[in-house]
Amino acid sequence: MSRPQADDGFNPKPGQPEEVAPGVRRILAPNPSPMTFRGTNTYLVGTTALAVIDPGPDSDQHLEALLSALTPGQSVSHILVSHSHMDHSPLAARLAQETGAPILAFGTAEAGRSAIMTELADQGLVGGGEGIDRAFTCDQTLVDGEIIRGAGWQLEALHTPGHIGNHLCFAFGDLLFSGDHVMGWASSLVSPPDGDLTDFMASCHRLRLRNWACFLPGHGAPVQAPQERLDWLLAHRRQREASILAHLESAPATAPELAAAIYRETAPALLPAAERNVLAHLIDLFQQGHVAPLTSLHAKATFRRGR
Ligand SMILES: [Zn+2]
């Protein structure tokens, strides 16, 4: 599902703060898996009153690590959450309780969902819902372009739906905390109805318009050539789209059939995610009028070429 990047050597010790840029420390959470790579990256921004970006999964060990990273005189003034997935947001509530800092995010798990995905979700047609933190709430909702000012730092919230409707990236000068939207080690899971491929592509195009020095992702190593990575992601998705259309040219097929045919070198553990990505493409292509379900639109529907 992903072309291996330079992340092969990325293996930080969980719980150990590491400076990754001036005024930015990264602490790896102890939750490695095929979907989270080495685990979730939590970032601390600032030197006195800090922003914590993506507290991570509900883990005593990680909460302890985050609190231990505060040196004398340091406190947490803001807790920022890129999106409400179980590996990013659940620890926010406990960290808020411990530090008194407010939680800032785009909104609950369904915030920012596109019109078609809202419709499909309401009709229960596309399954999905992997890893959603349904209990997530925040103290303050952020809108696109909003500036968050702290002690000696400021961050800009950028609404980047696609992986999930409530996904935010945070700009810190020419650094971008890119969450699960852009990572070096894998392309993002886009699983309807939380994920929307049309939105994902638009969010990538939008980030491409700015000049970035580096992306600090939710999983894996810093992305040192972010423009190239965005170009690769966009090209990769267009290539997938072309493969899907080519397969449907010869015969109608379902998302699982297409995934099996297209993702030939994908590890079995990642095939369900590949099927979800294919479904996201099919819905996107359906909206553009390039494919249509034989009967009605649902997760296992058979799709054909044409309107
Ligand atoms: Zn995620």
PDB file of C-alpha atoms and ligand atoms in Angstrom:
ATOM      1  CA  MET A   1       0.000   0.000   0.000  1.00  0.00           C
ATOM      2  CA  SER A   2       2.980   2.265   0.492  1.00  0.00           C
ATOM      3  CA  ARG A   3       6.307   2.733  -1.122  1.00  0.00           C
ATOM      4  CA  PRO A   4       8.947   2.298   1.597  1.00  0.00           C
ATOM      5  CA  GLN A   5      10.392   5.692   2.543  1.00  0.00           C
ATOM      6  CA  ALA A   6      13.458   6.658   4.501  1.00  0.00           C
ATOM      7  CA  ASP A   7      11.605   5.661   7.677  1.00  0.00           C
ATOM      8  CA  ASP A   8      13.224   2.228   7.780  1.00  0.00           C
ATOM      9  CA  GLY A   9      15.757   3.474  10.338  1.00  0.00           C
ATOM     10  CA  PHE A  10      13.101   5.225  12.433  1.00  0.00           C
ATOM     11  CA  ASN A  11      13.033   3.468  15.783  1.00  0.00           C
ATOM     12  CA  PRO A  12      12.892   5.888  18.723  1.00  0.00           C
ATOM     13  CA  LYS A  13      12.467   4.609  22.249  1.00  0.00           C
ATOM     14  CA  PRO A  14       8.887   5.037  23.506  1.00  0.00           C
ATOM     15  CA  GLY A  15       8.549   7.650  26.235  1.00  0.00           C
ATOM     16  CA  GLN A  16      11.901   9.370  25.543  1.00  0.00           C
ATOM     17  CA  PRO A  17      11.606  13.047  24.546  1.00  0.00           C
ATOM     18  CA  GLU A  18      13.706  13.926  21.522  1.00  0.00           C
ATOM     19  CA  GLU A  19      14.217  17.405  20.069  1.00  0.00           C
ATOM     20  CA  VAL A  20      13.203  17.325  16.395  1.00  0.00           C
ATOM     21  CA  ALA A  21      13.278  21.091  15.697  1.00  0.00           C
ATOM     22  CA  PRO A  22      14.050  24.188  17.789  1.00  0.00           C
ATOM     23  CA  GLY A  23      11.318  24.318  20.445  1.00  0.00           C
ATOM     24  CA  VAL A  24       9.763  21.027  19.334  1.00  0.00           C
ATOM     25  CA  ARG A  25      10.126  17.692  21.109  1.00  0.00           C
ATOM     26  CA  ARG A  26       8.682  14.349  20.015  1.00  0.00           C
ATOM     27  CA  ILE A  27       7.682  11.537  22.375  1.00  0.00           C
ATOM     28  CA  LEU A  28       6.728   8.177  20.880  1.00  0.00           C
ATOM     29  CA  ALA A  29       3.735   6.400  22.441  1.00  0.00           C
ATOM     30  CA  PRO A  30       4.056   2.651  23.144  1.00  0.00           C
ATOM     31  CA  ASN A  31       1.436   1.542  20.570  1.00  0.00           C
ATOM     32  CA  PRO A  32       3.240   0.028  17.557  1.00  0.00           C
ATOM     33  CA  SER A  33       1.092  -1.896  15.028  1.00  0.00           C
ATOM     34  CA  PRO A  34       0.760  -2.383  11.259  1.00  0.00           C
ATOM     35  CA  MET A  35      -1.549   0.660  11.199  1.00  0.00           C
ATOM     36  CA  THR A  36       0.447   2.908  13.566  1.00  0.00           C
ATOM     37  CA  PHE A  37       3.999   1.907  12.517  1.00  0.00           C
ATOM     38  CA  ARG A  38       6.299   2.463  15.588  1.00  0.00           C
ATOM     39  CA  GLY A  39       3.448   4.136  17.474  1.00  0.00           C
ATOM     40  CA  THR A  40       1.918   7.597  17.726  1.00  0.00           C
ATOM     41  CA  ASN A  41       4.174  10.650  17.772  1.00  0.00           C
ATOM     42  CA  THR A  42       3.196  13.183  20.437  1.00  0.00           C
ATOM     43  CA  TYR A  43       4.796  16.605  19.983  1.00  0.00           C
ATOM     44  CA  LEU A  44       5.557  19.235  22.625  1.00  0.00           C
ATOM     45  CA  VAL A  45       5.868  22.798  21.313  1.00  0.00           C
ATOM     46  CA  GLY A  46       7.404  25.692  23.272  1.00  0.00           C
ATOM     47  CA  THR A  47       9.798  26.162  26.158  1.00  0.00           C
ATOM     48  CA  THR A  48       7.724  27.396  29.104  1.00  0.00           C
ATOM     49  CA  ALA A  49       3.968  26.947  28.659  1.00  0.00           C
ATOM     50  CA  LEU A  50       3.707  24.189  26.070  1.00  0.00           C
ATOM     51  CA  ALA A  51       1.303  22.946  23.451  1.00  0.00           C
ATOM     52  CA  VAL A  52       0.924  19.169  23.379  1.00  0.00           C
ATOM     53  CA  ILE A  53      -0.067  17.959  19.906  1.00  0.00           C
ATOM     54  CA  ASP A  54      -1.814  14.555  19.806  1.00  0.00           C
ATOM     55  CA  PRO A  55      -1.597  13.174  23.370  1.00  0.00           C
ATOM     56  CA  GLY A  56      -2.070   9.677  21.932  1.00  0.00           C
ATOM     57  CA  PRO A  57      -3.802   6.478  23.037  1.00  0.00           C
ATOM     58  CA  ASP A  58      -5.236   5.982  26.524  1.00  0.00           C
ATOM     59  CA  SER A  59      -2.032   4.727  28.133  1.00  0.00           C
ATOM     60  CA  ASP A  60      -0.836   5.192  31.739  1.00  0.00           C
ATOM     61  CA  GLN A  61       2.716   4.747  30.561  1.00  0.00           C
ATOM     62  CA  HIS A  62       2.425   7.483  27.912  1.00  0.00           C
ATOM     63  CA  LEU A  63       0.654   9.900  30.277  1.00  0.00           C
ATOM     64  CA  GLU A  64       3.509   9.375  32.732  1.00  0.00           C
ATOM     65  CA  ALA A  65       6.060   9.988  29.953  1.00  0.00           C
ATOM     66  CA  LEU A  66       4.364  13.229  28.865  1.00  0.00           C
ATOM     67  CA  LEU A  67       4.176  14.591  32.414  1.00  0.00           C
ATOM     68  CA  SER A  68       7.785  13.548  33.111  1.00  0.00           C
ATOM     69  CA  ALA A  69       8.946  15.475  30.043  1.00  0.00           C
ATOM     70  CA  LEU A  70       7.956  18.745  31.740  1.00  0.00           C
ATOM     71  CA  THR A  71      11.056  20.299  33.255  1.00  0.00           C
ATOM     72  CA  PRO A  72      10.836  22.577  36.330  1.00  0.00           C
ATOM     73  CA  GLY A  73       8.979  25.741  35.342  1.00  0.00           C
ATOM     74  CA  GLN A  74       7.288  24.100  32.358  1.00  0.00           C
ATOM     75  CA  SER A  75       3.548  23.582  32.112  1.00  0.00           C
ATOM     76  CA  VAL A  76       0.997  22.606  29.475  1.00  0.00           C
ATOM     77  CA  SER A  77      -1.163  25.501  28.271  1.00  0.00           C
ATOM     78  CA  HIS A  78      -2.866  23.884  25.242  1.00  0.00           C
ATOM     79  CA  ILE A  79      -3.751  20.350  24.167  1.00  0.00           C
ATOM     80  CA  LEU A  80      -4.215  20.139  20.392  1.00  0.00           C
ATOM     81  CA  VAL A  81      -5.699  17.127  18.653  1.00  0.00           C
ATOM     82  CA  SER A  82      -5.185  16.510  14.922  1.00  0.00           C
ATOM     83  CA  HIS A  83      -8.134  14.102  14.701  1.00  0.00           C
ATOM     84  CA  SER A  84     -10.305  11.788  16.775  1.00  0.00           C
ATOM     85  CA  HIS A  85      -8.764   8.374  16.137  1.00  0.00           C
ATOM     86  CA  MET A  86      -8.068   6.033  19.077  1.00  0.00           C
ATOM     87  CA  ASP A  87      -4.304   6.319  18.608  1.00  0.00           C
ATOM     88  CA  HIS A  88      -4.333  10.159  18.767  1.00  0.00           C
ATOM     89  CA  SER A  89      -7.059  11.627  20.956  1.00  0.00           C
ATOM     90  CA  PRO A  90      -8.137   9.465  23.952  1.00  0.00           C
ATOM     91  CA  LEU A  91      -5.346  10.583  26.294  1.00  0.00           C
ATOM     92  CA  ALA A  92      -6.362  14.239  25.813  1.00  0.00           C
ATOM     93  CA  ALA A  93      -9.042  14.078  28.534  1.00  0.00           C
ATOM     94  CA  ARG A  94      -6.694  12.684  31.189  1.00  0.00           C
ATOM     95  CA  LEU A  95      -3.895  15.048  30.234  1.00  0.00           C
ATOM     96  CA  ALA A  96      -6.362  17.938  30.523  1.00  0.00           C
ATOM     97  CA  GLN A  97      -7.369  16.720  33.963  1.00  0.00           C
ATOM     98  CA  GLU A  98      -3.734  16.500  35.087  1.00  0.00           C
ATOM     99  CA  THR A  99      -2.629  19.845  33.660  1.00  0.00           C
ATOM    100  CA  GLY A 100      -5.777  21.995  33.567  1.00  0.00           C
ATOM    101  CA  ALA A 101      -5.074  22.805  29.905  1.00  0.00           C
ATOM    102  CA  PRO A 102      -7.987  23.039  27.446  1.00  0.00           C
ATOM    103  CA  ILE A 103      -8.415  20.626  24.539  1.00  0.00           C
ATOM    104  CA  LEU A 104      -8.591  22.251  21.100  1.00  0.00           C
ATOM    105  CA  ALA A 105      -9.709  20.395  17.962  1.00  0.00           C
ATOM    106  CA  PHE A 106     -11.943  20.707  14.910  1.00  0.00           C
ATOM    107  CA  GLY A 107     -14.756  18.895  16.694  1.00  0.00           C
ATOM    108  CA  THR A 108     -16.243  15.506  17.451  1.00  0.00           C
ATOM    109  CA  ALA A 109     -15.747  12.390  15.318  1.00  0.00           C
ATOM    110  CA  GLU A 110     -18.466  13.369  12.831  1.00  0.00           C
ATOM    111  CA  ALA A 111     -17.494  17.017  12.472  1.00  0.00           C
ATOM    112  CA  GLY A 112     -16.388  18.005   8.979  1.00  0.00           C
ATOM    113  CA  ARG A 113     -17.958  14.982   7.299  1.00  0.00           C
ATOM    114  CA  SER A 114     -18.797  15.567   3.620  1.00  0.00           C
ATOM    115  CA  ALA A 115     -22.397  15.583   2.340  1.00  0.00           C
ATOM    116  CA  ILE A 116     -22.180  12.262   0.494  1.00  0.00           C
ATOM    117  CA  MET A 117     -20.492  10.530   3.436  1.00  0.00           C
ATOM    118  CA  THR A 118     -23.134  11.887   5.828  1.00  0.00           C
ATOM    119  CA  GLU A 119     -25.792  10.424   3.537  1.00  0.00           C
ATOM    120  CA  LEU A 120     -24.040   7.040   3.253  1.00  0.00           C
ATOM    121  CA  ALA A 121     -23.413   6.926   7.006  1.00  0.00           C
ATOM    122  CA  ASP A 122     -27.038   7.785   7.788  1.00  0.00           C
ATOM    123  CA  GLN A 123     -28.132   4.903   5.586  1.00  0.00           C
ATOM    124  CA  GLY A 124     -25.543   2.579   7.172  1.00  0.00           C
ATOM    125  CA  LEU A 125     -24.278   1.621   3.731  1.00  0.00           C
ATOM    126  CA  VAL A 126     -20.515   1.644   3.835  1.00  0.00           C
ATOM    127  CA  GLY A 127     -19.357   0.149   7.134  1.00  0.00           C
ATOM    128  CA  GLY A 128     -16.088   1.693   8.244  1.00  0.00           C
ATOM    129  CA  GLY A 129     -15.682   3.363  11.619  1.00  0.00           C
ATOM    130  CA  GLU A 130     -12.278   1.791  12.307  1.00  0.00           C
ATOM    131  CA  GLY A 131     -10.548   3.226  15.350  1.00  0.00           C
ATOM    132  CA  ILE A 132     -12.903   6.157  15.861  1.00  0.00           C
ATOM    133  CA  ASP A 133     -12.789   7.840  19.279  1.00  0.00           C
ATOM    134  CA  ARG A 134     -16.548   8.340  19.604  1.00  0.00           C
ATOM    135  CA  ALA A 135     -16.223   9.730  23.127  1.00  0.00           C
ATOM    136  CA  PHE A 136     -13.972  12.560  21.997  1.00  0.00           C
ATOM    137  CA  THR A 137     -14.982  16.108  22.874  1.00  0.00           C
ATOM    138  CA  CYS A 138     -12.991  19.318  23.018  1.00  0.00           C
ATOM    139  CA  ASP A 139     -13.166  22.511  25.059  1.00  0.00           C
ATOM    140  CA  GLN A 140     -12.658  24.746  22.059  1.00  0.00           C
ATOM    141  CA  THR A 141     -13.383  24.051  18.403  1.00  0.00           C
ATOM    142  CA  LEU A 142     -10.927  25.417  15.871  1.00  0.00           C
ATOM    143  CA  VAL A 143     -11.793  26.673  12.411  1.00  0.00           C
ATOM    144  CA  ASP A 144      -9.618  26.601   9.328  1.00  0.00           C
ATOM    145  CA  GLY A 145      -6.946  29.293   9.478  1.00  0.00           C
ATOM    146  CA  GLU A 146      -7.349  29.941  13.181  1.00  0.00           C
ATOM    147  CA  ILE A 147      -4.205  31.047  15.002  1.00  0.00           C
ATOM    148  CA  ILE A 148      -3.454  29.546  18.414  1.00  0.00           C
ATOM    149  CA  ARG A 149      -1.142  31.782  20.421  1.00  0.00           C
ATOM    150  CA  GLY A 150       0.962  30.483  23.295  1.00  0.00           C
ATOM    151  CA  ALA A 151       4.027  31.526  25.279  1.00  0.00           C
ATOM    152  CA  GLY A 152       6.599  32.303  22.573  1.00  0.00           C
ATOM    153  CA  TRP A 153       4.927  30.133  19.926  1.00  0.00           C
ATOM    154  CA  GLN A 154       1.998  30.254  17.578  1.00  0.00           C
ATOM    155  CA  LEU A 155       0.338  27.575  15.525  1.00  0.00           C
ATOM    156  CA  GLU A 156      -2.107  27.846  12.647  1.00  0.00           C
ATOM    157  CA  ALA A 157      -4.879  25.269  12.335  1.00  0.00           C
ATOM    158  CA  LEU A 158      -5.415  24.006   8.774  1.00  0.00           C
ATOM    159  CA  HIS A 159      -8.535  21.956   8.152  1.00  0.00           C
ATOM    160  CA  THR A 160      -7.395  18.989   6.039  1.00  0.00           C
ATOM    161  CA  PRO A 161     -10.305  16.528   5.789  1.00  0.00           C
ATOM    162  CA  GLY A 162      -9.822  13.250   3.923  1.00  0.00           C
ATOM    163  CA  HIS A 163      -8.356  10.705   6.364  1.00  0.00           C
ATOM    164  CA  ILE A 164     -11.271  11.803   8.552  1.00  0.00           C
ATOM    165  CA  GLY A 165     -13.516  14.882   8.315  1.00  0.00           C
ATOM    166  CA  ASN A 166     -12.227  16.502  11.507  1.00  0.00           C
ATOM    167  CA  HIS A 167      -8.535  16.292  10.594  1.00  0.00           C
ATOM    168  CA  LEU A 168      -6.394  19.342  11.293  1.00  0.00           C
ATOM    169  CA  CYS A 169      -2.767  19.965  10.452  1.00  0.00           C
ATOM    170  CA  PHE A 170      -0.922  22.611  12.474  1.00  0.00           C
ATOM    171  CA  ALA A 171       1.530  25.031  10.846  1.00  0.00           C
ATOM    172  CA  PHE A 172       4.472  26.186  12.961  1.00  0.00           C
ATOM    173  CA  GLY A 173       6.347  28.608  10.703  1.00  0.00           C
ATOM    174  CA  ASP A 174       7.404  26.495   7.739  1.00  0.00           C
ATOM    175  CA  LEU A 175       7.038  23.272   9.728  1.00  0.00           C
ATOM    176  CA  LEU A 176       3.760  21.412   9.530  1.00  0.00           C
ATOM    177  CA  PHE A 177       2.438  18.940  12.075  1.00  0.00           C
ATOM    178  CA  SER A 178       0.790  16.799   9.421  1.00  0.00           C
ATOM    179  CA  GLY A 179      -1.035  14.258  11.623  1.00  0.00           C
ATOM    180  CA  ASP A 180      -2.191  11.240   9.613  1.00  0.00           C
ATOM    181  CA  HIS A 181      -2.808  13.301   6.493  1.00  0.00           C
ATOM    182  CA  VAL A 182       0.762  13.057   5.164  1.00  0.00           C
ATOM    183  CA  MET A 183       3.273  10.536   6.499  1.00  0.00           C
ATOM    184  CA  GLY A 184       6.514   9.248   5.026  1.00  0.00           C
ATOM    185  CA  TRP A 185       6.184   5.522   5.749  1.00  0.00           C
ATOM    186  CA  ALA A 186       2.686   4.961   4.328  1.00  0.00           C
ATOM    187  CA  SER A 187      -0.104   6.626   2.417  1.00  0.00           C
ATOM    188  CA  SER A 188      -3.079   7.412   4.671  1.00  0.00           C
ATOM    189  CA  LEU A 189      -6.041   5.128   5.212  1.00  0.00           C
ATOM    190  CA  VAL A 190      -9.121   6.716   3.659  1.00  0.00           C
ATOM    191  CA  SER A 191     -12.079   4.663   4.848  1.00  0.00           C
ATOM    192  CA  PRO A 192     -15.643   5.850   4.135  1.00  0.00           C
ATOM    193  CA  PRO A 193     -17.753   7.274   5.688  1.00  0.00           C
ATOM    194  CA  ASP A 194     -15.152   8.905   7.960  1.00  0.00           C
ATOM    195  CA  GLY A 195     -12.619   9.119   5.176  1.00  0.00           C
ATOM    196  CA  ASP A 196     -13.376  10.886   1.907  1.00  0.00           C
ATOM    197  CA  LEU A 197     -10.991  10.631  -1.025  1.00  0.00           C
ATOM    198  CA  THR A 198     -12.319  13.710  -2.829  1.00  0.00           C
ATOM    199  CA  ASP A 199     -11.538  15.726   0.318  1.00  0.00           C
ATOM    200  CA  PHE A 200      -8.186  13.976   0.760  1.00  0.00           C
ATOM    201  CA  MET A 201      -7.004  15.000  -2.708  1.00  0.00           C
ATOM    202  CA  ALA A 202      -8.233  18.571  -2.213  1.00  0.00           C
ATOM    203  CA  SER A 203      -6.383  18.792   1.127  1.00  0.00           C
ATOM    204  CA  CYS A 204      -3.161  17.570  -0.528  1.00  0.00           C
ATOM    205  CA  HIS A 205      -3.520  20.101  -3.351  1.00  0.00           C
ATOM    206  CA  ARG A 206      -4.079  22.835  -0.823  1.00  0.00           C
ATOM    207  CA  LEU A 207      -0.971  22.021   1.222  1.00  0.00           C
ATOM    208  CA  ARG A 208       1.005  21.896  -2.023  1.00  0.00           C
ATOM    209  CA  LEU A 209       0.399  25.625  -2.511  1.00  0.00           C
ATOM    210  CA  ARG A 210       2.602  26.590   0.429  1.00  0.00           C
ATOM    211  CA  ASN A 211       6.319  26.265   0.920  1.00  0.00           C
ATOM    212  CA  TRP A 212       7.172  23.884   3.716  1.00  0.00           C
ATOM    213  CA  ALA A 213      10.558  22.946   5.137  1.00  0.00           C
ATOM    214  CA  CYS A 214       9.423  19.743   6.814  1.00  0.00           C
ATOM    215  CA  PHE A 215       6.352  17.772   7.897  1.00  0.00           C
ATOM    216  CA  LEU A 216       6.239  16.250  11.374  1.00  0.00           C
ATOM    217  CA  PRO A 217       3.736  13.390  11.008  1.00  0.00           C
ATOM    218  CA  GLY A 218       1.585  11.496  13.504  1.00  0.00           C
ATOM    219  CA  HIS A 219       3.554   8.320  12.782  1.00  0.00           C
ATOM    220  CA  GLY A 220       7.079   7.820  11.487  1.00  0.00           C
ATOM    221  CA  ALA A 221      10.038  10.070  10.780  1.00  0.00           C
ATOM    222  CA  PRO A 222       9.957  13.732   9.746  1.00  0.00           C
ATOM    223  CA  VAL A 223       9.150  14.160   6.051  1.00  0.00           C
ATOM    224  CA  GLN A 224      12.124  16.178   4.794  1.00  0.00           C
ATOM    225  CA  ALA A 225      10.891  16.770   1.246  1.00  0.00           C
ATOM    226  CA  PRO A 226       7.204  17.528   1.830  1.00  0.00           C
ATOM    227  CA  GLN A 227       6.459  18.940  -1.641  1.00  0.00           C
ATOM    228  CA  GLU A 228       7.813  15.791  -3.269  1.00  0.00           C
ATOM    229  CA  ARG A 229       5.870  13.651  -0.845  1.00  0.00           C
ATOM    230  CA  LEU A 230       2.631  15.474  -1.697  1.00  0.00           C
ATOM    231  CA  ASP A 231       3.349  15.067  -5.404  1.00  0.00           C
ATOM    232  CA  TRP A 232       4.008  11.370  -4.856  1.00  0.00           C
ATOM    233  CA  LEU A 233       0.779  10.923  -2.860  1.00  0.00           C
ATOM    234  CA  LEU A 234      -1.283  12.677  -5.524  1.00  0.00           C
ATOM    235  CA  ALA A 235       0.360  10.659  -8.309  1.00  0.00           C
ATOM    236  CA  HIS A 236      -0.059   7.437  -6.307  1.00  0.00           C
ATOM    237  CA  ARG A 237      -3.787   8.051  -5.910  1.00  0.00           C
ATOM    238  CA  ARG A 238      -4.202   8.927  -9.573  1.00  0.00           C
ATOM    239  CA  GLN A 239      -2.394   5.698 -10.466  1.00  0.00           C
ATOM    240  CA  ARG A 240      -4.737   3.682  -8.215  1.00  0.00           C
ATOM    241  CA  GLU A 241      -7.659   5.385  -9.865  1.00  0.00           C
ATOM    242  CA  ALA A 242      -6.319   4.451 -13.315  1.00  0.00           C
ATOM    243  CA  SER A 243      -5.833   0.800 -12.235  1.00  0.00           C
ATOM    244  CA  ILE A 244      -9.385   0.626 -10.889  1.00  0.00           C
ATOM    245  CA  LEU A 245     -10.816   2.071 -14.101  1.00  0.00           C
ATOM    246  CA  ALA A 246      -8.682  -0.302 -16.211  1.00  0.00           C
ATOM    247  CA  HIS A 247      -9.940  -3.322 -14.245  1.00  0.00           C
ATOM    248  CA  LEU A 248     -13.551  -2.190 -14.518  1.00  0.00           C
ATOM    249  CA  GLU A 249     -13.051  -1.736 -18.255  1.00  0.00           C
ATOM    250  CA  SER A 250     -12.747  -5.512 -18.606  1.00  0.00           C
ATOM    251  CA  ALA A 251     -15.446  -6.527 -16.099  1.00  0.00           C
ATOM    252  CA  PRO A 252     -17.552  -5.121 -13.252  1.00  0.00           C
ATOM    253  CA  ALA A 253     -16.082  -5.830  -9.796  1.00  0.00           C
ATOM    254  CA  THR A 254     -16.452  -5.193  -6.052  1.00  0.00           C
ATOM    255  CA  ALA A 255     -14.010  -3.234  -3.859  1.00  0.00           C
ATOM    256  CA  PRO A 256     -12.578  -6.453  -2.301  1.00  0.00           C
ATOM    257  CA  GLU A 257     -12.090  -7.993  -5.775  1.00  0.00           C
ATOM    258  CA  LEU A 258     -10.364  -4.880  -7.044  1.00  0.00           C
ATOM    259  CA  ALA A 259      -8.148  -4.659  -3.949  1.00  0.00           C
ATOM    260  CA  ALA A 260      -7.062  -8.281  -4.378  1.00  0.00           C
ATOM    261  CA  ALA A 261      -6.217  -7.615  -8.027  1.00  0.00           C
ATOM    262  CA  ILE A 262      -4.438  -4.294  -7.513  1.00  0.00           C
ATOM    263  CA  TYR A 263      -2.697  -4.577  -4.118  1.00  0.00           C
ATOM    264  CA  ARG A 264      -0.750  -7.711  -5.040  1.00  0.00           C
ATOM    265  CA  GLU A 265       2.263  -7.016  -2.846  1.00  0.00           C
ATOM    266  CA  THR A 266       0.364  -5.820   0.207  1.00  0.00           C
ATOM    267  CA  ALA A 267       0.817  -7.683   3.489  1.00  0.00           C
ATOM    268  CA  PRO A 268      -2.355  -9.604   4.469  1.00  0.00           C
ATOM    269  CA  ALA A 269      -2.713  -7.490   7.641  1.00  0.00           C
ATOM    270  CA  LEU A 270      -3.116  -4.401   5.466  1.00  0.00           C
ATOM    271  CA  LEU A 271      -5.532  -5.832   2.892  1.00  0.00           C
ATOM    272  CA  PRO A 272      -8.684  -4.745   4.766  1.00  0.00           C
ATOM    273  CA  ALA A 273      -7.298  -1.195   4.728  1.00  0.00           C
ATOM    274  CA  ALA A 274      -6.582  -1.561   1.010  1.00  0.00           C
ATOM    275  CA  GLU A 275     -10.211  -2.588   0.412  1.00  0.00           C
ATOM    276  CA  ARG A 276     -11.365   0.514   2.248  1.00  0.00           C
ATOM    277  CA  ASN A 277      -9.067   2.692   0.137  1.00  0.00           C
ATOM    278  CA  VAL A 278     -10.500   1.121  -3.038  1.00  0.00           C
ATOM    279  CA  LEU A 279     -14.044   1.774  -1.819  1.00  0.00           C
ATOM    280  CA  ALA A 280     -13.062   5.403  -1.184  1.00  0.00           C
ATOM    281  CA  HIS A 281     -11.850   5.604  -4.794  1.00  0.00           C
ATOM    282  CA  LEU A 282     -15.048   3.992  -6.116  1.00  0.00           C
ATOM    283  CA  ILE A 283     -17.229   6.518  -4.281  1.00  0.00           C
ATOM    284  CA  ASP A 284     -15.044   9.354  -5.558  1.00  0.00           C
ATOM    285  CA  LEU A 285     -15.260   7.981  -9.132  1.00  0.00           C
ATOM    286  CA  PHE A 286     -19.017   7.490  -8.760  1.00  0.00           C
ATOM    287  CA  GLN A 287     -19.375  11.146  -7.779  1.00  0.00           C
ATOM    288  CA  GLN A 288     -17.403  12.148 -10.858  1.00  0.00           C
ATOM    289  CA  GLY A 289     -19.663  10.003 -13.051  1.00  0.00           C
ATOM    290  CA  HIS A 290     -16.920   7.551 -14.127  1.00  0.00           C
ATOM    291  CA  VAL A 291     -18.314   4.426 -12.424  1.00  0.00           C
ATOM    292  CA  ALA A 292     -21.679   3.286 -11.069  1.00  0.00           C
ATOM    293  CA  PRO A 293     -22.881   0.471  -8.812  1.00  0.00           C
ATOM    294  CA  LEU A 294     -24.898  -2.222 -10.599  1.00  0.00           C
ATOM    295  CA  THR A 295     -27.713  -1.847  -8.075  1.00  0.00           C
ATOM    296  CA  SER A 296     -27.281   0.462  -5.101  1.00  0.00           C
ATOM    297  CA  LEU A 297     -24.216   2.023  -3.490  1.00  0.00           C
ATOM    298  CA  HIS A 298     -22.863   0.027  -0.547  1.00  0.00           C
ATOM    299  CA  ALA A 299     -19.537  -1.395   0.661  1.00  0.00           C
ATOM    300  CA  LYS A 300     -19.758  -4.697  -1.251  1.00  0.00           C
ATOM    301  CA  ALA A 301     -21.532  -3.334  -4.319  1.00  0.00           C
ATOM    302  CA  THR A 302     -20.398  -4.422  -7.787  1.00  0.00           C
ATOM    303  CA  PHE A 303     -19.265  -1.413  -9.806  1.00  0.00           C
ATOM    304  CA  ARG A 304     -19.084  -0.953 -13.567  1.00  0.00           C
ATOM    305  CA  ARG A 305     -17.641   1.726 -15.862  1.00  0.00           C
ATOM    306  CA  GLY A 306     -19.934   4.547 -16.935  1.00  0.00           C
ATOM    307  CA  ARG A 307     -22.682   6.626 -15.396  1.00  0.00           C
TER     308      ARG A 307
HETATM  309 ZN    ZN B   1      -5.831   8.448  12.107  1.00  0.00          ZN
END
